[in-house]
Amino acid sequence: MGYYDDHSQGRNQRKNGNRGSFLLASIVGAILGAMLVIISIPALSNQGFLPYNVQPNQTQPAGTDDDQENVIQQQVSYDVQTDTTKAIDKAADAVVGINNIQTTNFWNDESGDNQGPAGTGSGVIYKKAGDKAYVVTNQHVVEGATQLEVTLNDGTKIPAKLLGGDVWTDLAVLEIDAGKIKKIAEFGNSDALKMGEPVMAIGNPLGATFSGSVTQGIISGINRTIPVDINQDGIMDWQAEVLQTDAAINPGNSGGALINIAGQLIGINSMKIAQNAVEGIGLSIPINYARPIINDLEQYGEVRRPYMGVDLKSVAEIPGYYQEEALKLPRDITYGVALRQVVPNSPAAQAGLRELDVIVEMDGKTIHDVIDLRKHLYQETKIGDQMEIKYYREGKLQTTKITLAEDQS
């Protein structure tokens, strides 16, 4: 037993000695490694091996209450410049707020006699000539106003004069003093747009609180046609040609700008499909379609369109009994446009058209309804053109030619 204990004690002493030597070597190695790193950092930095050279903004001296020495505080800032921000910088100041004022009294009385401001919308400054500047917006934004006011990005308010509006395209043009106008929008080419192309909408959704708001999206659809009930009688009167985008367009955005990545105006935001099941469908009037309308409104106060002098109703909206008894249409003719009235001495009267005639063709194109007739008349003809018309009278197909005039009403 004694022999075993002596050898065991010797082995333990040798093990403790080895452990001490190893621990001492480790400590010395760690100290030497740390000194080597500290010595090497300036050299590596000077030779460009380190990617950053951080300089302290402020060094907290030793001996403070929190007992921290040499604490470095650094504030980092970024100057972000992208194609999107450049486009917004280029176009934002040309987008303004439109105030529709429908009262003559500053304080609205409780009797309801004074309506007060009807609402706000947006507009785009597109031209500056001499001491005047011109703003395009939506017709429904300015409708019914007794006074109009434009609000610039910096909050400056300028009285505006309505030069003209057009219900068919939902466009209107205002004139303002150009003294404080710094930027105007640059027209782009809406015909060159591609599906998926990035676009941004600028306007004043929900009024002045969110003025100058920017939303971003893509072109979701080109050459869309949306039926429009202009007189709110439940019957579609027109098909508006629009661009579709998923950039958010909300109430107050109407009349604002849709711009491309170059900051160019490619659309006038007009409406949004408002249904619970619909999300992300914004609509904008293509600028190539809007430009001739804008020019007419600025110069003449109205859009100069060809005029026939007739009151119309689609055959499809007329009961079948009257199609046969009053219009005398063949049973296989269930389309066309019936003339409810012909204005005396109008182009239609001069061409021999009469009440109860049913137009079924214009210049070789089938006319299914009132929208077809208006689109052909307003978009494919001009004042002074001669148009060939095929129509039914007393059950017989006839042909006449009509020379289109300017509407003088």
mmCIF file of C-alpha atoms in Angstrom:
data_model
loop_
_atom_site.group_PDB
_atom_site.id
_atom_site.type_symbol
_atom_site.label_atom_id
_atom_site.label_comp_id
_atom_site.label_asym_id
_atom_site.label_seq_id
_atom_site.Cartn_x
_atom_site.Cartn_y
_atom_site.Cartn_z
ATOM 1 C CA MET A 1 0.000 0.000 0.000
ATOM 2 C CA GLY A 2 2.856 2.415 0.799
ATOM 3 C CA TYR A 3 4.566 1.803 -2.509
ATOM 4 C CA TYR A 4 1.373 2.573 -4.412
ATOM 5 C CA ASP A 5 0.830 5.883 -2.551
ATOM 6 C CA ASP A 6 4.406 7.132 -3.202
ATOM 7 C CA HIS A 7 4.158 6.563 -6.938
ATOM 8 C CA SER A 8 0.710 8.164 -7.102
ATOM 9 C CA GLN A 9 1.937 11.298 -5.370
ATOM 10 C CA GLY A 10 4.856 11.601 -7.800
ATOM 11 C CA ARG A 11 2.626 11.334 -10.778
ATOM 12 C CA ASN A 12 0.333 14.104 -9.461
ATOM 13 C CA GLN A 13 3.263 16.448 -8.900
ATOM 14 C CA ARG A 14 4.511 15.876 -12.437
ATOM 15 C CA LYS A 15 1.024 16.578 -13.836
ATOM 16 C CA ASN A 16 0.638 19.832 -11.891
ATOM 17 C CA GLY A 17 4.030 20.986 -13.124
ATOM 18 C CA ASN A 18 3.067 20.318 -16.744
ATOM 19 C CA ARG A 19 -0.227 22.178 -16.318
ATOM 20 C CA GLY A 20 1.534 25.213 -14.855
ATOM 21 C CA SER A 21 4.022 25.331 -17.699
ATOM 22 C CA PHE A 22 1.245 25.077 -20.309
ATOM 23 C CA LEU A 23 -0.818 27.834 -18.633
ATOM 24 C CA LEU A 24 2.189 30.164 -18.450
ATOM 25 C CA ALA A 25 3.010 29.563 -22.120
ATOM 26 C CA SER A 26 -0.621 30.288 -23.121
ATOM 27 C CA ILE A 27 -0.682 33.593 -21.236
ATOM 28 C CA VAL A 28 2.623 34.708 -22.735
ATOM 29 C CA GLY A 29 1.401 33.733 -26.241
ATOM 30 C CA ALA A 30 -1.846 35.653 -25.855
ATOM 31 C CA ILE A 31 0.010 38.783 -24.691
ATOM 32 C CA LEU A 32 2.477 38.577 -27.588
ATOM 33 C CA GLY A 33 -0.404 38.021 -30.093
ATOM 34 C CA ALA A 34 -2.340 41.022 -28.826
ATOM 35 C CA MET A 35 0.772 43.230 -28.999
ATOM 36 C CA LEU A 36 1.407 42.056 -32.548
ATOM 37 C CA VAL A 37 -2.176 42.912 -33.641
ATOM 38 C CA ILE A 38 -2.015 46.362 -32.030
ATOM 39 C CA ILE A 39 1.305 47.101 -33.715
ATOM 40 C CA SER A 40 0.042 45.839 -37.094
ATOM 41 C CA ILE A 41 -3.280 47.796 -37.315
ATOM 42 C CA PRO A 42 -1.781 51.220 -38.276
ATOM 43 C CA ALA A 43 0.424 49.587 -40.878
ATOM 44 C CA LEU A 44 -2.463 47.658 -42.417
ATOM 45 C CA SER A 45 -4.632 50.771 -42.435
ATOM 46 C CA ASN A 46 -1.937 52.827 -44.174
ATOM 47 C CA GLN A 47 -1.478 50.126 -46.799
ATOM 48 C CA GLY A 48 -5.238 50.135 -47.615
ATOM 49 C CA PHE A 49 -6.048 46.699 -46.241
ATOM 50 C CA LEU A 50 -8.826 48.016 -43.990
ATOM 51 C CA PRO A 51 -11.963 49.179 -45.877
ATOM 52 C CA TYR A 52 -12.909 51.974 -43.466
ATOM 53 C CA ASN A 53 -11.053 54.727 -41.683
ATOM 54 C CA VAL A 54 -13.420 55.661 -38.856
ATOM 55 C CA GLN A 55 -12.770 59.002 -37.209
ATOM 56 C CA PRO A 56 -14.492 59.780 -33.937
ATOM 57 C CA ASN A 57 -16.941 62.696 -33.935
ATOM 58 C CA GLN A 58 -16.611 63.112 -30.222
ATOM 59 C CA THR A 59 -14.482 61.460 -27.523
ATOM 60 C CA GLN A 60 -15.764 61.354 -23.967
ATOM 61 C CA PRO A 61 -12.903 62.181 -21.553
ATOM 62 C CA ALA A 62 -11.890 59.905 -18.733
ATOM 63 C CA GLY A 63 -13.193 60.422 -15.252
ATOM 64 C CA THR A 64 -16.860 60.978 -16.084
ATOM 65 C CA ASP A 65 -19.687 59.772 -13.860
ATOM 66 C CA ASP A 66 -20.246 56.593 -15.841
ATOM 67 C CA ASP A 67 -16.559 55.714 -15.577
ATOM 68 C CA GLN A 68 -16.233 55.117 -19.327
ATOM 69 C CA GLU A 69 -12.996 56.108 -20.975
ATOM 70 C CA ASN A 70 -12.483 57.014 -24.639
ATOM 71 C CA VAL A 71 -16.055 56.247 -25.709
ATOM 72 C CA ILE A 72 -16.503 57.008 -29.440
ATOM 73 C CA GLN A 73 -19.843 58.389 -30.632
ATOM 74 C CA GLN A 74 -20.374 58.323 -34.394
ATOM 75 C CA GLN A 75 -23.340 59.635 -36.447
ATOM 76 C CA VAL A 76 -23.650 58.152 -39.923
ATOM 77 C CA SER A 77 -25.730 59.875 -42.669
ATOM 78 C CA TYR A 78 -26.523 58.770 -46.220
ATOM 79 C CA ASP A 79 -27.177 60.845 -49.327
ATOM 80 C CA VAL A 80 -29.476 58.522 -51.279
ATOM 81 C CA GLN A 81 -29.691 59.287 -54.986
ATOM 82 C CA THR A 82 -31.650 56.888 -57.168
ATOM 83 C CA ASP A 83 -33.529 57.158 -60.437
ATOM 84 C CA THR A 84 -36.742 57.330 -58.428
ATOM 85 C CA THR A 85 -35.653 60.210 -56.201
ATOM 86 C CA LYS A 86 -34.302 62.097 -59.223
ATOM 87 C CA ALA A 87 -37.636 61.679 -61.025
ATOM 88 C CA ILE A 88 -39.549 62.971 -57.996
ATOM 89 C CA ASP A 89 -37.197 65.940 -57.598
ATOM 90 C CA LYS A 90 -37.779 66.823 -61.241
ATOM 91 C CA ALA A 91 -41.585 66.672 -61.177
ATOM 92 C CA ALA A 92 -42.818 67.234 -57.607
ATOM 93 C CA ASP A 93 -42.861 71.041 -57.618
ATOM 94 C CA ALA A 94 -45.030 71.050 -60.752
ATOM 95 C CA VAL A 95 -47.810 69.189 -58.908
ATOM 96 C CA VAL A 96 -50.171 71.467 -56.984
ATOM 97 C CA GLY A 97 -53.290 71.287 -54.855
ATOM 98 C CA ILE A 98 -56.645 72.503 -56.189
ATOM 99 C CA ASN A 99 -59.198 73.991 -53.784
ATOM 100 C CA ASN A 100 -62.795 74.014 -55.024
ATOM 101 C CA ILE A 101 -64.580 76.805 -53.140
ATOM 102 C CA GLN A 102 -68.371 76.940 -53.307
ATOM 103 C CA THR A 103 -69.208 79.643 -50.777
ATOM 104 C CA THR A 104 -69.159 83.431 -50.709
ATOM 105 C CA ASN A 105 -69.019 83.685 -46.924
ATOM 106 C CA PHE A 106 -65.905 83.017 -44.839
ATOM 107 C CA TRP A 107 -67.914 81.509 -41.953
ATOM 108 C CA ASN A 108 -70.342 78.812 -43.010
ATOM 109 C CA ASP A 109 -73.664 79.451 -41.294
ATOM 110 C CA GLU A 110 -75.563 76.622 -39.660
ATOM 111 C CA SER A 111 -78.604 77.048 -41.920
ATOM 112 C CA GLY A 112 -76.805 75.315 -44.747
ATOM 113 C CA ASP A 113 -77.192 78.238 -47.157
ATOM 114 C CA ASN A 114 -73.420 78.360 -47.574
ATOM 115 C CA GLN A 115 -71.989 75.082 -48.752
ATOM 116 C CA GLY A 116 -68.329 75.726 -47.979
ATOM 117 C CA PRO A 117 -65.394 74.161 -49.810
ATOM 118 C CA ALA A 118 -66.585 71.242 -51.927
ATOM 119 C CA GLY A 119 -63.228 69.544 -51.669
ATOM 120 C CA THR A 120 -59.670 69.411 -52.873
ATOM 121 C CA GLY A 121 -57.861 67.718 -55.680
ATOM 122 C CA SER A 122 -54.573 67.914 -57.512
ATOM 123 C CA GLY A 123 -53.264 69.540 -60.668
ATOM 124 C CA VAL A 124 -50.135 69.748 -62.814
ATOM 125 C CA ILE A 125 -48.435 72.940 -64.042
ATOM 126 C CA TYR A 126 -47.620 72.135 -67.676
ATOM 127 C CA LYS A 127 -46.894 75.544 -69.231
ATOM 128 C CA LYS A 128 -45.535 78.976 -68.372
ATOM 129 C CA ALA A 129 -45.929 81.837 -70.853
ATOM 130 C CA GLY A 130 -45.175 85.422 -69.918
ATOM 131 C CA ASP A 131 -46.820 86.283 -66.622
ATOM 132 C CA LYS A 132 -49.277 83.359 -66.818
ATOM 133 C CA ALA A 133 -48.975 79.670 -66.001
ATOM 134 C CA TYR A 134 -51.378 76.880 -66.898
ATOM 135 C CA VAL A 135 -52.566 73.950 -64.822
ATOM 136 C CA VAL A 136 -54.310 70.785 -66.015
ATOM 137 C CA THR A 137 -56.615 68.921 -63.634
ATOM 138 C CA ASN A 138 -59.814 66.867 -63.717
ATOM 139 C CA GLN A 139 -63.153 68.373 -64.667
ATOM 140 C CA HIS A 140 -64.820 66.781 -61.646
ATOM 141 C CA VAL A 141 -62.269 68.478 -59.355
ATOM 142 C CA VAL A 142 -63.377 71.981 -60.427
ATOM 143 C CA GLU A 143 -67.054 71.278 -61.114
ATOM 144 C CA GLY A 144 -69.473 73.678 -59.425
ATOM 145 C CA ALA A 145 -66.799 76.001 -58.060
ATOM 146 C CA THR A 146 -67.503 79.689 -57.451
ATOM 147 C CA GLN A 147 -63.815 80.250 -56.708
ATOM 148 C CA LEU A 148 -60.720 78.181 -57.445
ATOM 149 C CA GLU A 149 -57.395 78.274 -55.676
ATOM 150 C CA VAL A 150 -54.068 76.597 -56.388
ATOM 151 C CA THR A 151 -51.734 75.628 -53.529
ATOM 152 C CA LEU A 152 -48.031 75.293 -54.342
ATOM 153 C CA ASN A 153 -45.656 72.842 -52.643
ATOM 154 C CA ASP A 154 -44.399 75.547 -50.277
ATOM 155 C CA GLY A 155 -47.952 76.347 -49.148
ATOM 156 C CA THR A 156 -48.391 79.490 -51.276
ATOM 157 C CA LYS A 157 -52.010 79.929 -52.396
ATOM 158 C CA ILE A 158 -52.768 81.519 -55.792
ATOM 159 C CA PRO A 159 -56.221 82.389 -57.179
ATOM 160 C CA ALA A 160 -57.031 80.427 -60.336
ATOM 161 C CA LYS A 161 -59.255 81.082 -63.320
ATOM 162 C CA LEU A 162 -61.071 78.234 -65.075
ATOM 163 C CA LEU A 163 -60.386 78.449 -68.815
ATOM 164 C CA GLY A 164 -62.474 75.428 -69.733
ATOM 165 C CA GLY A 165 -63.459 71.866 -68.885
ATOM 166 C CA ASP A 166 -64.562 68.758 -70.757
ATOM 167 C CA VAL A 167 -66.872 66.155 -69.211
ATOM 168 C CA TRP A 168 -66.083 63.494 -71.818
ATOM 169 C CA THR A 169 -62.390 63.292 -70.988
ATOM 170 C CA ASP A 170 -62.664 64.605 -67.387
ATOM 171 C CA LEU A 171 -60.046 67.286 -68.079
ATOM 172 C CA ALA A 172 -59.955 70.996 -67.208
ATOM 173 C CA VAL A 173 -57.404 73.799 -67.592
ATOM 174 C CA LEU A 174 -56.770 76.642 -65.122
ATOM 175 C CA GLU A 175 -54.812 79.868 -65.500
ATOM 176 C CA ILE A 176 -52.743 81.309 -62.640
ATOM 177 C CA ASP A 177 -50.182 84.054 -62.075
ATOM 178 C CA ALA A 178 -46.703 82.779 -62.932
ATOM 179 C CA GLY A 179 -44.760 84.997 -60.532
ATOM 180 C CA LYS A 180 -43.991 82.231 -58.020
ATOM 181 C CA ILE A 181 -43.907 79.286 -60.421
ATOM 182 C CA LYS A 182 -40.462 77.678 -60.551
ATOM 183 C CA LYS A 183 -41.071 74.371 -62.322
ATOM 184 C CA ILE A 184 -43.341 73.014 -65.013
ATOM 185 C CA ALA A 185 -43.917 69.388 -65.935
ATOM 186 C CA GLU A 186 -42.184 67.867 -68.943
ATOM 187 C CA PHE A 187 -44.469 65.861 -71.222
ATOM 188 C CA GLY A 188 -43.492 62.244 -71.867
ATOM 189 C CA ASN A 189 -44.740 59.780 -74.489
ATOM 190 C CA SER A 190 -47.535 57.584 -73.151
ATOM 191 C CA ASP A 191 -47.612 55.594 -76.405
ATOM 192 C CA ALA A 192 -44.130 54.259 -75.614
ATOM 193 C CA LEU A 193 -45.079 52.830 -72.206
ATOM 194 C CA LYS A 194 -44.505 49.133 -71.548
ATOM 195 C CA MET A 195 -46.207 46.702 -69.212
ATOM 196 C CA GLY A 196 -44.281 46.519 -65.954
ATOM 197 C CA GLU A 197 -42.576 49.879 -66.443
ATOM 198 C CA PRO A 198 -42.090 51.690 -63.110
ATOM 199 C CA VAL A 199 -44.228 54.791 -62.548
ATOM 200 C CA MET A 200 -44.986 57.139 -59.673
ATOM 201 C CA ALA A 201 -48.168 59.014 -58.756
ATOM 202 C CA ILE A 202 -47.872 62.454 -57.139
ATOM 203 C CA GLY A 203 -50.798 64.295 -55.599
ATOM 204 C CA ASN A 204 -52.747 65.250 -52.503
ATOM 205 C CA PRO A 205 -54.657 62.187 -51.289
ATOM 206 C CA LEU A 206 -57.215 63.048 -48.600
ATOM 207 C CA GLY A 207 -56.488 66.773 -48.864
ATOM 208 C CA ALA A 208 -53.786 69.139 -47.656
ATOM 209 C CA THR A 209 -52.661 66.911 -44.770
ATOM 210 C CA PHE A 210 -50.978 64.534 -47.206
ATOM 211 C CA SER A 211 -50.076 67.076 -49.894
ATOM 212 C CA GLY A 212 -47.270 66.102 -52.249
ATOM 213 C CA SER A 213 -47.592 62.399 -51.466
ATOM 214 C CA VAL A 214 -45.738 59.975 -53.715
ATOM 215 C CA THR A 215 -46.746 56.383 -54.435
ATOM 216 C CA GLN A 216 -44.850 53.979 -56.644
ATOM 217 C CA GLY A 217 -45.947 51.097 -58.839
ATOM 218 C CA ILE A 218 -45.835 49.795 -62.370
ATOM 219 C CA ILE A 219 -47.877 50.088 -65.542
ATOM 220 C CA SER A 220 -50.419 47.291 -65.082
ATOM 221 C CA GLY A 221 -52.416 47.835 -68.263
ATOM 222 C CA ILE A 222 -52.292 49.860 -71.485
ATOM 223 C CA ASN A 223 -55.212 50.952 -73.689
ATOM 224 C CA ARG A 224 -57.851 50.125 -71.097
ATOM 225 C CA THR A 225 -61.401 51.364 -71.722
ATOM 226 C CA ILE A 226 -63.628 52.109 -68.742
ATOM 227 C CA PRO A 227 -67.380 52.802 -69.152
ATOM 228 C CA VAL A 228 -68.421 56.149 -67.686
ATOM 229 C CA ASP A 229 -71.887 57.366 -66.708
ATOM 230 C CA ILE A 230 -71.494 61.114 -67.150
ATOM 231 C CA ASN A 231 -74.994 62.301 -66.253
ATOM 232 C CA GLN A 232 -75.499 59.691 -63.500
ATOM 233 C CA ASP A 233 -78.649 58.223 -65.048
ATOM 234 C CA GLY A 234 -77.463 54.646 -64.779
ATOM 235 C CA ILE A 235 -76.625 54.402 -68.500
ATOM 236 C CA MET A 236 -73.039 54.362 -69.731
ATOM 237 C CA ASP A 237 -72.397 57.441 -71.901
ATOM 238 C CA TRP A 238 -68.737 57.062 -72.773
ATOM 239 C CA GLN A 239 -65.734 54.778 -72.608
ATOM 240 C CA ALA A 240 -62.720 56.522 -71.143
ATOM 241 C CA GLU A 241 -59.315 55.475 -72.439
ATOM 242 C CA VAL A 242 -56.981 55.044 -69.485
ATOM 243 C CA LEU A 243 -53.726 53.601 -68.244
ATOM 244 C CA GLN A 244 -53.888 51.110 -65.396
ATOM 245 C CA THR A 245 -51.345 51.233 -62.583
ATOM 246 C CA ASP A 246 -50.991 49.657 -59.158
ATOM 247 C CA ALA A 247 -49.569 52.897 -57.723
ATOM 248 C CA ALA A 248 -52.021 53.951 -55.035
ATOM 249 C CA ILE A 249 -54.461 56.621 -56.276
ATOM 250 C CA ASN A 250 -56.900 57.834 -53.630
ATOM 251 C CA PRO A 251 -59.494 60.631 -53.330
ATOM 252 C CA GLY A 252 -57.606 63.907 -53.703
ATOM 253 C CA ASN A 253 -55.083 62.378 -56.124
ATOM 254 C CA SER A 254 -57.464 63.205 -58.974
ATOM 255 C CA GLY A 255 -55.836 65.616 -61.412
ATOM 256 C CA GLY A 256 -52.333 64.796 -60.173
ATOM 257 C CA ALA A 257 -49.376 63.468 -62.107
ATOM 258 C CA LEU A 258 -48.376 59.993 -63.169
ATOM 259 C CA ILE A 259 -44.692 60.164 -64.112
ATOM 260 C CA ASN A 260 -42.167 57.750 -65.562
ATOM 261 C CA ILE A 261 -38.680 57.017 -64.260
ATOM 262 C CA ALA A 262 -37.360 60.020 -66.212
ATOM 263 C CA GLY A 263 -39.672 62.348 -64.269
ATOM 264 C CA GLN A 264 -41.835 63.014 -67.333
ATOM 265 C CA LEU A 265 -45.619 63.428 -67.198
ATOM 266 C CA ILE A 266 -47.215 60.415 -68.874
ATOM 267 C CA GLY A 267 -50.710 60.528 -67.345
ATOM 268 C CA ILE A 268 -53.280 62.597 -65.436
ATOM 269 C CA ASN A 269 -54.661 60.559 -62.551
ATOM 270 C CA SER A 270 -58.423 60.504 -62.824
ATOM 271 C CA MET A 271 -60.256 57.793 -60.943
ATOM 272 C CA LYS A 272 -60.017 54.610 -58.953
ATOM 273 C CA ILE A 273 -62.204 51.541 -59.001
ATOM 274 C CA ALA A 274 -63.711 51.622 -55.524
ATOM 275 C CA GLN A 275 -64.979 48.159 -54.670
ATOM 276 C CA ASN A 276 -64.361 46.070 -51.589
ATOM 277 C CA ALA A 277 -62.982 43.199 -53.629
ATOM 278 C CA VAL A 278 -60.663 45.372 -55.760
ATOM 279 C CA GLU A 279 -57.178 46.348 -54.669
ATOM 280 C CA GLY A 280 -54.397 48.189 -56.477
ATOM 281 C CA ILE A 281 -56.203 49.370 -59.616
ATOM 282 C CA GLY A 282 -55.499 53.049 -60.296
ATOM 283 C CA LEU A 283 -56.460 54.760 -63.552
ATOM 284 C CA SER A 284 -54.814 57.629 -65.392
ATOM 285 C CA ILE A 285 -55.588 59.515 -68.620
ATOM 286 C CA PRO A 286 -52.696 58.955 -71.099
ATOM 287 C CA ILE A 287 -50.927 62.245 -71.787
ATOM 288 C CA ASN A 288 -50.842 61.683 -75.567
ATOM 289 C CA TYR A 289 -54.633 61.405 -75.502
ATOM 290 C CA ALA A 290 -54.952 64.421 -73.183
ATOM 291 C CA ARG A 291 -52.652 66.878 -74.984
ATOM 292 C CA PRO A 292 -55.017 67.929 -77.830
ATOM 293 C CA ILE A 293 -57.823 68.266 -75.279
ATOM 294 C CA ILE A 294 -55.601 70.457 -73.090
ATOM 295 C CA ASN A 295 -54.639 72.629 -76.068
ATOM 296 C CA ASP A 296 -58.290 73.183 -77.055
ATOM 297 C CA LEU A 297 -59.335 74.019 -73.503
ATOM 298 C CA GLU A 298 -56.480 76.497 -73.143
ATOM 299 C CA GLN A 299 -57.145 78.233 -76.480
ATOM 300 C CA TYR A 300 -60.920 78.011 -76.898
ATOM 301 C CA GLY A 301 -62.291 77.155 -73.463
ATOM 302 C CA GLU A 302 -63.864 74.005 -74.926
ATOM 303 C CA VAL A 303 -62.970 71.000 -77.026
ATOM 304 C CA ARG A 304 -63.725 71.592 -80.690
ATOM 305 C CA ARG A 305 -65.476 68.435 -81.811
ATOM 306 C CA PRO A 306 -67.521 67.523 -84.887
ATOM 307 C CA TYR A 307 -71.245 68.058 -84.512
ATOM 308 C CA MET A 308 -74.166 66.134 -86.018
ATOM 309 C CA GLY A 309 -77.162 67.700 -84.247
ATOM 310 C CA VAL A 310 -78.977 64.610 -82.980
ATOM 311 C CA ASP A 311 -80.317 63.159 -79.713
ATOM 312 C CA LEU A 312 -79.424 59.466 -79.446
ATOM 313 C CA LYS A 313 -80.505 56.238 -77.761
ATOM 314 C CA SER A 314 -78.998 52.775 -78.157
ATOM 315 C CA VAL A 315 -81.362 50.247 -79.772
ATOM 316 C CA ALA A 316 -80.368 47.677 -77.130
ATOM 317 C CA GLU A 317 -81.965 49.918 -74.475
ATOM 318 C CA ILE A 318 -85.302 50.040 -76.317
ATOM 319 C CA PRO A 319 -87.877 47.274 -75.607
ATOM 320 C CA GLY A 320 -88.294 44.767 -78.437
ATOM 321 C CA TYR A 321 -91.928 45.756 -78.942
ATOM 322 C CA TYR A 322 -90.957 49.331 -79.850
ATOM 323 C CA GLN A 323 -88.047 48.127 -81.985
ATOM 324 C CA GLU A 324 -90.594 46.481 -84.269
ATOM 325 C CA GLU A 325 -93.634 48.774 -83.901
ATOM 326 C CA ALA A 326 -92.055 52.247 -83.715
ATOM 327 C CA LEU A 327 -88.648 51.826 -85.370
ATOM 328 C CA LYS A 328 -89.851 49.175 -87.868
ATOM 329 C CA LEU A 329 -86.549 47.326 -87.580
ATOM 330 C CA PRO A 330 -86.096 43.864 -89.113
ATOM 331 C CA ARG A 331 -86.089 41.194 -86.405
ATOM 332 C CA ASP A 332 -82.434 40.359 -86.960
ATOM 333 C CA ILE A 333 -81.331 43.978 -86.340
ATOM 334 C CA THR A 334 -80.968 44.352 -82.580
ATOM 335 C CA TYR A 335 -78.139 46.919 -82.580
ATOM 336 C CA GLY A 336 -77.600 50.495 -83.757
ATOM 337 C CA VAL A 337 -78.516 53.994 -82.558
ATOM 338 C CA ALA A 338 -82.015 55.453 -82.802
ATOM 339 C CA LEU A 339 -82.483 59.191 -83.400
ATOM 340 C CA ARG A 340 -84.867 60.596 -80.801
ATOM 341 C CA GLN A 341 -84.552 64.114 -82.162
ATOM 342 C CA VAL A 342 -82.864 65.906 -85.078
ATOM 343 C CA VAL A 343 -81.981 69.589 -84.585
ATOM 344 C CA PRO A 344 -83.349 71.791 -87.393
ATOM 345 C CA ASN A 345 -80.708 73.041 -89.874
ATOM 346 C CA SER A 346 -78.073 70.806 -88.272
ATOM 347 C CA PRO A 347 -75.692 68.659 -90.360
ATOM 348 C CA ALA A 348 -77.946 65.642 -89.694
ATOM 349 C CA ALA A 349 -81.061 67.515 -90.859
ATOM 350 C CA GLN A 350 -79.262 68.717 -93.966
ATOM 351 C CA ALA A 351 -78.275 65.114 -94.718
ATOM 352 C CA GLY A 352 -81.955 64.105 -94.616
ATOM 353 C CA LEU A 353 -81.927 62.213 -91.318
ATOM 354 C CA ARG A 354 -85.163 62.203 -89.296
ATOM 355 C CA GLU A 355 -86.544 61.160 -85.940
ATOM 356 C CA LEU A 356 -86.815 57.323 -85.518
ATOM 357 C CA ASP A 357 -84.066 56.643 -88.088
ATOM 358 C CA VAL A 358 -81.625 53.998 -86.814
ATOM 359 C CA ILE A 359 -77.918 54.427 -87.646
ATOM 360 C CA VAL A 360 -76.120 51.098 -87.991
ATOM 361 C CA GLU A 361 -72.927 52.033 -89.840
ATOM 362 C CA MET A 362 -70.501 54.970 -90.176
ATOM 363 C CA ASP A 363 -67.722 55.039 -92.773
ATOM 364 C CA GLY A 364 -67.983 51.273 -93.135
ATOM 365 C CA LYS A 365 -67.792 50.572 -89.371
ATOM 366 C CA THR A 366 -70.661 48.890 -87.546
ATOM 367 C CA ILE A 367 -72.254 51.099 -84.873
ATOM 368 C CA HIS A 368 -73.588 48.935 -82.049
ATOM 369 C CA ASP A 369 -74.554 51.653 -79.560
ATOM 370 C CA VAL A 370 -74.245 55.317 -78.605
ATOM 371 C CA ILE A 371 -70.699 54.831 -77.297
ATOM 372 C CA ASP A 372 -69.588 53.445 -80.675
ATOM 373 C CA LEU A 373 -71.104 56.433 -82.469
ATOM 374 C CA ARG A 374 -69.495 58.986 -80.159
ATOM 375 C CA LYS A 375 -66.081 57.340 -80.302
ATOM 376 C CA HIS A 376 -66.129 57.329 -84.094
ATOM 377 C CA LEU A 377 -67.388 60.904 -84.265
ATOM 378 C CA TYR A 378 -65.041 62.365 -81.623
ATOM 379 C CA GLN A 379 -61.908 60.331 -82.223
ATOM 380 C CA GLU A 380 -61.853 59.445 -85.921
ATOM 381 C CA THR A 381 -63.355 62.498 -87.611
ATOM 382 C CA LYS A 382 -62.857 66.247 -87.507
ATOM 383 C CA ILE A 383 -64.841 69.356 -88.291
ATOM 384 C CA GLY A 384 -65.497 69.649 -92.020
ATOM 385 C CA ASP A 385 -65.185 65.908 -92.764
ATOM 386 C CA GLN A 386 -67.822 64.180 -94.877
ATOM 387 C CA MET A 387 -69.083 60.964 -93.298
ATOM 388 C CA GLU A 388 -71.090 58.195 -94.943
ATOM 389 C CA ILE A 389 -73.954 56.824 -92.851
ATOM 390 C CA LYS A 390 -76.118 53.732 -93.286
ATOM 391 C CA TYR A 391 -79.435 53.736 -91.447
ATOM 392 C CA TYR A 392 -82.803 52.001 -91.303
ATOM 393 C CA ARG A 393 -86.043 53.895 -91.988
ATOM 394 C CA GLU A 394 -89.369 52.088 -92.058
ATOM 395 C CA GLY A 395 -87.525 48.785 -92.215
ATOM 396 C CA LYS A 396 -85.389 49.665 -95.239
ATOM 397 C CA LEU A 397 -81.609 50.190 -95.259
ATOM 398 C CA GLN A 398 -80.591 53.561 -96.715
ATOM 399 C CA THR A 399 -77.393 55.565 -97.181
ATOM 400 C CA THR A 400 -76.600 59.270 -96.858
ATOM 401 C CA LYS A 401 -73.588 61.546 -96.477
ATOM 402 C CA ILE A 402 -73.228 64.166 -93.773
ATOM 403 C CA THR A 403 -70.773 67.068 -93.613
ATOM 404 C CA LEU A 404 -69.720 67.588 -90.029
ATOM 405 C CA ALA A 405 -69.789 71.082 -88.529
ATOM 406 C CA GLU A 406 -68.571 72.665 -85.272
ATOM 407 C CA ASP A 407 -70.896 72.598 -82.302
ATOM 408 C CA GLN A 408 -72.122 76.171 -81.762
ATOM 409 C CA SER A 409 -74.175 75.456 -78.655
#
